[in-house]
Each structure stands twice: as C-alpha cells, then as structure tokens.
Amino acid sequence: MKRWLIITSLLGSYLLFFNFATLEHFFMEVEDHFLIFIAFLFLYLLVNLFPFTIHGEAFTMSLAITLPFFLEYGVFAEAFLTQLAHISAFIALRIFSIERIAINLLILLYTSLGSGFFYYYLGGELGKPLIAYTSHDLFLVILYVLAYLLLNRLLVKSARSMLNKEKMENFFAEDFWQELLTYVILFPIGFIIYGLYQMMGVGSLFYMAFPILAFSYIFRLYHQLQELNHRLSRLNEISQFLTSKLQVNEVVKELIQSLQGLAQYDFAYLFLVDEKRHHLAPVAIDGPAVTPEVEAVFLQTPVPIGKGLSGLAAERQEIIRTTKSRREAHWEHEPLLFQPQSSIVAFPLLINRNLFGVLTLSTQEAGVYSKRDEMLLGILASEAAIALKNAEHFEETRKRAEVDEMTGLYNYRYFERQLYLLFQELTPNSTMSLILLDIDHFKQVNDRYGHYAGNQILQHIAQLMQGEVEALQLQDAFVARYGGEEFVVVLPEYNVDQAYEFADCIREKIEQSHIQVCNDLECEGTSEENMEEVEITVSMGLANYPQHAEDPLSLIRHADRAMYIGAKQAGRNKVAVYEQG
C-alpha cells in the first residue's frame, strides 16, 4: 500500500509538471537546444556516477552542473535535467528498488520546483550575462542555492520520519554543515561554468568535464579515507569492549550493538554453533523493523549447518555474499525475514578453524556490501570469535569453581555469594525461605556400604532436589551442596507455608525412594547380586526472611538450628520450622 501511494504521488506530480511545462513551451525549447541539453545531461550523469559519502549521506558535484543550467534555461529545464540524470544513474548503478527510486525522484522534483519558483518570486532573472551581474543578482542566486539545500534536506528528513515512523533527527546536525561546505565549494565552480558557457557555448562543458570529474573523484577518495579511518577507530574500540566481556551473553549484546555504527543493514543476525544438533542456534537479531514478535520468530528458527546462506558460511568457513536470486536456494533454510532482502553477507566466527557462530547482515538495497565491508566486518567477526572463546573459557572455569563435581549442584562458595546478592535486592515487602537438609544416619551407610555407595545416594538426592526446584520455575531459586551430606535450597518469594509444603514433598519422595547400592565394600561390578536396596530419610530445617531473620548469616543459622533441634532431636525424617526463643 505504501509503495503504490509513493508511485501514484510521483506519477501525479509528473503529470502536473509536464502540463505546466507544456504551457510554458518548455519542450519546444528543448527541441531547439537539444544538443546542449544532451551535453549537460551527459556531464550531470558522469558526476552522479562519482558520489562521495559524508556521515552516511551521499553527495555529488551536481550543483556545479544544475546551477548554470538553471540560470540559463530556468526551473523546468533544471528539473527535467535532474530527473533524467538520476533515472539514468539509478539504472547505471543497478539500483532497482521502485520505492527508493520514486521517493528520491519526488524529493528532487519538489526541491527543483520549490527553489526555482522561490528564485522567480524574489525577482531573479534568467540568461543574464555574467558580466552584468550586480551584487543584488549574486545575492538572489545565493538565496536560491540555500533554498535548494534547505528544501532538499527538509524533504529528505520528512520522508525518513514518515516512512520509518521515527522522530525527525536534528536538522542542523554535523552532516548539514558538511553539505553546506560542499555547496560553498561548488557555488563558484557553477558560476565559472555559467560564464564559460556564455562565452564559448557547449564546448566549454568539455573543457570543464575533466577538472570537475577529477575534483569529484579526489573529494570522494578523501571522504572514503576519512570514513575508513573512522570505522577502523570504531572497530578498535569495539574490539576492546568485546574482549573485556567475560560472559557469552554480554559478548553477544555488545557485538550486536556495535554493528549500528559500523555497517548498513536492515537486519543483523547472530547464530552460535550447536554442535550436538549440528545447526546454528539463533541468539540475537537487530534492525529498525525488529519487534518482539519478529524476534520471537527468529529465535525459533535454527539453521542447519550446510543449508542456507548462513549454514553454508558455517560449513565452508568462509565469507559468503549474495544478492536476491530465484536460482539461489538459501531462502529455504534461513529466517523468513531474509526473503525480501536483496543484499546478504554472512561471516563465520572462527579461531584456528574452530567455528563459534555466524554473523549475517542483510538489507533490501542491492549491491550494498563491498570488499571494504567484508574486510572490516571480517575483522570484527574474528574479534567476536576471540571474545566468545574467552567468555566460554571464563564461564567454564567459573562453573568448575562454583559447581560440586560429584553431585553437579552448586557448591558452598556459590551458595554463600548468591545468597548475599539476593539479600541486597530484597525489600521490606519481600520474602525468601531457606531450607537446610541433612541425610539421616549417613555415617552408618558409609560404614556399611562404603563411600562409593554413599556417593550414589548423594547423587540420587541431588538429582531429585534439582528436578523439584527446576519444576517450580521460580526465578533465582536454586539448590546447592552445603557440605558433606547436607544440602540447601533457596526459595525467593516463598513464605513459610509454601516452603514447608515444598520441603515436605521432597522429604516424602526421598523416603519413598528405592536406591540401589553395592552391598559389599569390595564389589567391583554392579550386577544385581551385588546390589542392595537402601532406604534413606532426611531431616530438614526451614527459616524465612523477614519472619525469622533479617540477614543472610542469621537465616542460615536459624535454618540449621531448626534442622538439628526441631527435626534431628525430634526423631528425624521431619521438616521443622525455626521457632524463636
């Protein structure tokens, strides 16, 4: 609907333009000056083929061509020349986005007409010899050029604001002053061409063609080098940020955010390798059109390694760049968002041929990603792979330091640190319960069956408790090995009654368990004749914040007291709640 509205607006504007141009006998003038018009059009087209970019905005030296043409032939001639030159440039540059072309042509048409009629309104004259120009005439031309600049910028900003549904950016941002500087440079060049044309005719355009194109190319090269330097500096900052992150999710977040100032894209996708399932697991997506719904769809769309563009980049371990084509089969296995995209590039995240993931960028605009983009984003992909490796190594090291190797539960170090962190987040209206569990007569089990059997019992109880805690789906709840045959469960948001019910459920399940262990200290196998069923019971103590304690140490101490006095000394196989006094 939006595309057809834009196209209809352009066609309607053209209809009005040609109607008024015909009434002003413009096309008769074009016929009379056909060769001159073709010469200006050719030079304008050459200039458009050498754009330079300033802060993401594309500029050309077109003012040096349109200014003398306008001063000699008027607003309809300048508008017609501008439209034809840009249509030709879009074809030459292989830009076939109908919506983008229509918007640009509309903006250029109304910029030409608006600034031109403004010049007429001020009393500006056409075809006046340059030698006869007064300071007043020069002032009117300067106002025309400023009107052209301001009107064009206003229309561009308004179009982006309406199409992207965003607030209009700062009108006088840094890129405005850069554009104004180019106009200041091009203004005298346009006047020189105007004077030479009046003296020498169309031949003057050929004399000016080489210096204009050379200046355009040098200016373009200068700004490309300036942009490259800026992007390399930005890349260095990003690399430092990435390598300073010690968690995988932090690296992922920083990587996605860093792309916003480094590359053009409608969507940026990040996949991490899932070696067990042999596919790329989607972990992050970014882009101006990304909504929670879009993100949810993306995160549920894994890409098989070797299938689709991202999958091929993972399998071949090389950068793959492509444009939209019916002959290419990468759409089938990519997220659905890829399908309307015209330019896609995928970067494998590699270290010494070890694959960590794939970073993929896409945009509707054709031919966006260059070799320079591949180089810069390839460096970023390498830095991201190093950061991911460091983060994974750190998380594995921390996990080994915080997890009890025998039971797979968190150890006392993690429990103590996490409990103190949870207490820092508590408010007077918060509640949290702590359950301490001890296996009854565990020393007798070790004495009779040996420590290997004791370890089997510890592992069984650990798995049971871990499953019960996970089933709660309670944020920040966890179970840890407190020490020896003791375990601890932390239940944020659980009051005494809820925690007691949960603890008693665990107690009953442990009591009803039938744990098979070796019945001989010297048994070497686990055949049925060497196994014996053991019945186990546990004693549990419960304390609550804020009902029983207001700090972590008191909470642990009171749960411990409840377990020994209220459960152990009361006959074991019980859950006891701390009683004050």
mmCIF file of C-alpha atoms in Angstrom, residues 49-201:
data_model
loop_
_atom_site.group_PDB
_atom_site.id
_atom_site.type_symbol
_atom_site.label_atom_id
_atom_site.label_comp_id
_atom_site.label_asym_id
_atom_site.label_seq_id
_atom_site.Cartn_x
_atom_site.Cartn_y
_atom_site.Cartn_z
ATOM 1 C CA LEU A 49 28.412 8.205 -11.061
ATOM 2 C CA PHE A 50 31.089 9.503 -8.670
ATOM 3 C CA PRO A 51 29.239 10.186 -5.412
ATOM 4 C CA PHE A 52 31.026 10.649 -2.117
ATOM 5 C CA THR A 53 29.638 9.874 1.320
ATOM 6 C CA ILE A 54 29.673 12.129 4.388
ATOM 7 C CA HIS A 55 28.359 10.575 7.624
ATOM 8 C CA GLY A 56 26.318 8.063 5.664
ATOM 9 C CA GLU A 57 24.820 10.669 3.303
ATOM 10 C CA ALA A 58 25.659 10.513 -0.427
ATOM 11 C CA PHE A 59 26.601 13.762 -2.194
ATOM 12 C CA THR A 60 27.688 14.656 -5.733
ATOM 13 C CA MET A 61 29.011 17.740 -7.516
ATOM 14 C CA SER A 62 25.695 18.113 -9.328
ATOM 15 C CA LEU A 63 25.260 21.748 -8.210
ATOM 16 C CA ALA A 64 28.151 22.740 -10.486
ATOM 17 C CA ILE A 65 26.053 21.462 -13.427
ATOM 18 C CA THR A 66 22.490 22.344 -12.399
ATOM 19 C CA LEU A 67 23.256 25.917 -11.301
ATOM 20 C CA PRO A 68 24.450 27.212 -14.719
ATOM 21 C CA PHE A 69 21.725 25.224 -16.484
ATOM 22 C CA PHE A 70 19.050 26.763 -14.239
ATOM 23 C CA LEU A 71 20.399 30.300 -14.639
ATOM 24 C CA GLU A 72 20.372 29.908 -18.415
ATOM 25 C CA TYR A 73 17.187 27.886 -19.093
ATOM 26 C CA GLY A 74 15.008 28.067 -15.976
ATOM 27 C CA VAL A 75 13.270 25.844 -13.436
ATOM 28 C CA PHE A 76 11.556 23.391 -15.817
ATOM 29 C CA ALA A 77 14.792 22.715 -17.658
ATOM 30 C CA GLU A 78 16.726 22.140 -14.425
ATOM 31 C CA ALA A 79 14.009 19.863 -13.003
ATOM 32 C CA PHE A 80 13.756 17.846 -16.228
ATOM 33 C CA LEU A 81 17.545 17.506 -16.444
ATOM 34 C CA THR A 82 17.760 16.386 -12.796
ATOM 35 C CA GLN A 83 15.051 13.769 -13.195
ATOM 36 C CA LEU A 84 16.573 12.245 -16.349
ATOM 37 C CA ALA A 85 20.092 12.243 -14.896
ATOM 38 C CA HIS A 86 19.028 10.464 -11.707
ATOM 39 C CA ILE A 87 16.923 7.891 -13.549
ATOM 40 C CA SER A 88 19.952 7.138 -15.727
ATOM 41 C CA ALA A 89 22.208 6.961 -12.657
ATOM 42 C CA PHE A 90 19.875 4.505 -10.900
ATOM 43 C CA ILE A 91 19.998 2.251 -13.970
ATOM 44 C CA ALA A 92 23.791 2.550 -14.295
ATOM 45 C CA LEU A 93 24.298 1.778 -10.601
ATOM 46 C CA ARG A 94 21.832 -1.149 -10.827
ATOM 47 C CA ILE A 95 19.505 0.266 -8.200
ATOM 48 C CA PHE A 96 16.084 -1.180 -8.948
ATOM 49 C CA SER A 97 14.156 -0.538 -5.726
ATOM 50 C CA ILE A 98 10.987 1.096 -7.069
ATOM 51 C CA GLU A 99 10.125 2.606 -3.710
ATOM 52 C CA ARG A 100 13.573 4.109 -3.222
ATOM 53 C CA ILE A 101 13.739 5.495 -6.786
ATOM 54 C CA ALA A 102 10.248 7.023 -6.553
ATOM 55 C CA ILE A 103 10.978 8.725 -3.212
ATOM 56 C CA ASN A 104 14.274 10.188 -4.466
ATOM 57 C CA LEU A 105 12.699 11.460 -7.683
ATOM 58 C CA LEU A 106 9.804 13.043 -5.778
ATOM 59 C CA ILE A 107 12.192 14.819 -3.398
ATOM 60 C CA LEU A 108 14.363 16.060 -6.278
ATOM 61 C CA LEU A 109 11.341 17.242 -8.297
ATOM 62 C CA TYR A 110 9.855 19.310 -5.471
ATOM 63 C CA THR A 111 13.283 20.612 -4.478
ATOM 64 C CA SER A 112 13.899 21.846 -8.033
ATOM 65 C CA LEU A 113 10.448 23.395 -8.415
ATOM 66 C CA GLY A 114 10.310 24.885 -4.915
ATOM 67 C CA SER A 115 13.729 26.562 -5.013
ATOM 68 C CA GLY A 116 13.258 27.648 -8.642
ATOM 69 C CA PHE A 117 9.922 29.344 -8.077
ATOM 70 C CA PHE A 118 11.364 30.917 -4.920
ATOM 71 C CA TYR A 119 14.061 32.489 -7.146
ATOM 72 C CA TYR A 120 11.390 33.772 -9.529
ATOM 73 C CA TYR A 121 9.398 35.188 -6.623
ATOM 74 C CA LEU A 122 12.429 37.170 -5.466
ATOM 75 C CA GLY A 123 12.753 38.662 -8.943
ATOM 76 C CA GLY A 124 15.699 36.640 -10.200
ATOM 77 C CA GLU A 125 16.466 36.815 -13.926
ATOM 78 C CA LEU A 126 17.431 34.082 -16.400
ATOM 79 C CA GLY A 127 20.012 34.200 -19.173
ATOM 80 C CA LYS A 128 21.630 37.362 -17.851
ATOM 81 C CA PRO A 129 25.291 37.776 -18.876
ATOM 82 C CA LEU A 130 27.626 37.079 -16.009
ATOM 83 C CA ILE A 131 29.488 40.310 -16.649
ATOM 84 C CA ALA A 132 26.253 42.230 -15.994
ATOM 85 C CA TYR A 133 25.612 40.593 -12.619
ATOM 86 C CA THR A 134 25.275 43.018 -9.714
ATOM 87 C CA SER A 135 25.696 42.250 -6.043
ATOM 88 C CA HIS A 136 21.906 42.042 -5.811
ATOM 89 C CA ASP A 137 21.769 39.428 -8.584
ATOM 90 C CA LEU A 138 24.513 37.447 -6.880
ATOM 91 C CA PHE A 139 22.636 37.633 -3.579
ATOM 92 C CA LEU A 140 19.490 36.229 -5.214
ATOM 93 C CA VAL A 141 21.454 33.294 -6.643
ATOM 94 C CA ILE A 142 22.938 32.602 -3.206
ATOM 95 C CA LEU A 143 19.414 32.594 -1.748
ATOM 96 C CA TYR A 144 18.350 30.166 -4.496
ATOM 97 C CA VAL A 145 21.197 27.783 -3.621
ATOM 98 C CA LEU A 146 20.420 27.990 0.112
ATOM 99 C CA ALA A 147 16.726 27.373 -0.599
ATOM 100 C CA TYR A 148 17.692 24.331 -2.686
ATOM 101 C CA LEU A 149 19.849 22.973 0.160
ATOM 102 C CA LEU A 150 17.312 23.597 2.938
ATOM 103 C CA LEU A 151 14.288 22.374 0.997
ATOM 104 C CA ASN A 152 16.060 19.208 -0.112
ATOM 105 C CA ARG A 153 17.169 18.474 3.437
ATOM 106 C CA LEU A 154 13.690 19.162 4.842
ATOM 107 C CA LEU A 155 12.052 16.814 2.339
ATOM 108 C CA VAL A 156 14.629 14.053 2.966
ATOM 109 C CA LYS A 157 14.226 14.306 6.749
ATOM 110 C CA SER A 158 10.417 14.397 6.477
ATOM 111 C CA ALA A 159 10.337 11.358 4.177
ATOM 112 C CA ARG A 160 12.530 9.337 6.523
ATOM 113 C CA SER A 161 10.456 10.387 9.503
ATOM 114 C CA MET A 162 7.166 9.348 7.876
ATOM 115 C CA LEU A 163 8.396 6.114 6.307
ATOM 116 C CA ASN A 164 10.334 4.879 9.350
ATOM 117 C CA LYS A 165 7.849 6.332 11.871
ATOM 118 C CA GLU A 166 10.692 7.997 13.739
ATOM 119 C CA LYS A 167 11.158 11.473 15.157
ATOM 120 C CA MET A 168 12.862 13.891 12.788
ATOM 121 C CA GLU A 169 16.574 13.996 13.505
ATOM 122 C CA ASN A 170 18.497 17.175 14.330
ATOM 123 C CA PHE A 171 18.113 19.341 11.209
ATOM 124 C CA PHE A 172 21.405 21.164 11.673
ATOM 125 C CA ALA A 173 23.489 18.122 12.546
ATOM 126 C CA GLU A 174 27.138 17.735 11.543
ATOM 127 C CA ASP A 175 26.281 16.366 8.099
ATOM 128 C CA PHE A 176 24.350 19.593 7.326
ATOM 129 C CA TRP A 177 27.463 21.698 7.755
ATOM 130 C CA GLN A 178 29.427 19.209 5.655
ATOM 131 C CA GLU A 179 26.840 19.511 2.886
ATOM 132 C CA LEU A 180 26.842 23.298 3.213
ATOM 133 C CA LEU A 181 30.621 23.256 2.807
ATOM 134 C CA THR A 182 30.323 21.316 -0.461
ATOM 135 C CA TYR A 183 27.774 23.868 -1.703
ATOM 136 C CA VAL A 184 30.149 26.719 -0.794
ATOM 137 C CA ILE A 185 32.895 24.984 -2.818
ATOM 138 C CA LEU A 186 30.659 24.146 -5.787
ATOM 139 C CA PHE A 187 28.941 27.553 -5.998
ATOM 140 C CA PRO A 188 31.870 29.422 -7.631
ATOM 141 C CA ILE A 189 32.563 26.413 -9.908
ATOM 142 C CA GLY A 190 28.983 26.595 -11.156
ATOM 143 C CA PHE A 191 29.358 30.310 -11.824
ATOM 144 C CA ILE A 192 32.600 29.738 -13.738
ATOM 145 C CA ILE A 193 30.866 27.132 -15.933
ATOM 146 C CA TYR A 194 27.992 29.585 -16.457
ATOM 147 C CA GLY A 195 30.365 32.311 -17.623
ATOM 148 C CA LEU A 196 32.369 29.980 -19.870
ATOM 149 C CA TYR A 197 29.180 28.610 -21.406
ATOM 150 C CA GLN A 198 28.033 32.121 -22.271
ATOM 151 C CA MET A 199 31.381 32.873 -23.919
ATOM 152 C CA MET A 200 32.220 29.533 -25.561
ATOM 153 C CA GLY A 201 28.931 27.698 -25.830
#
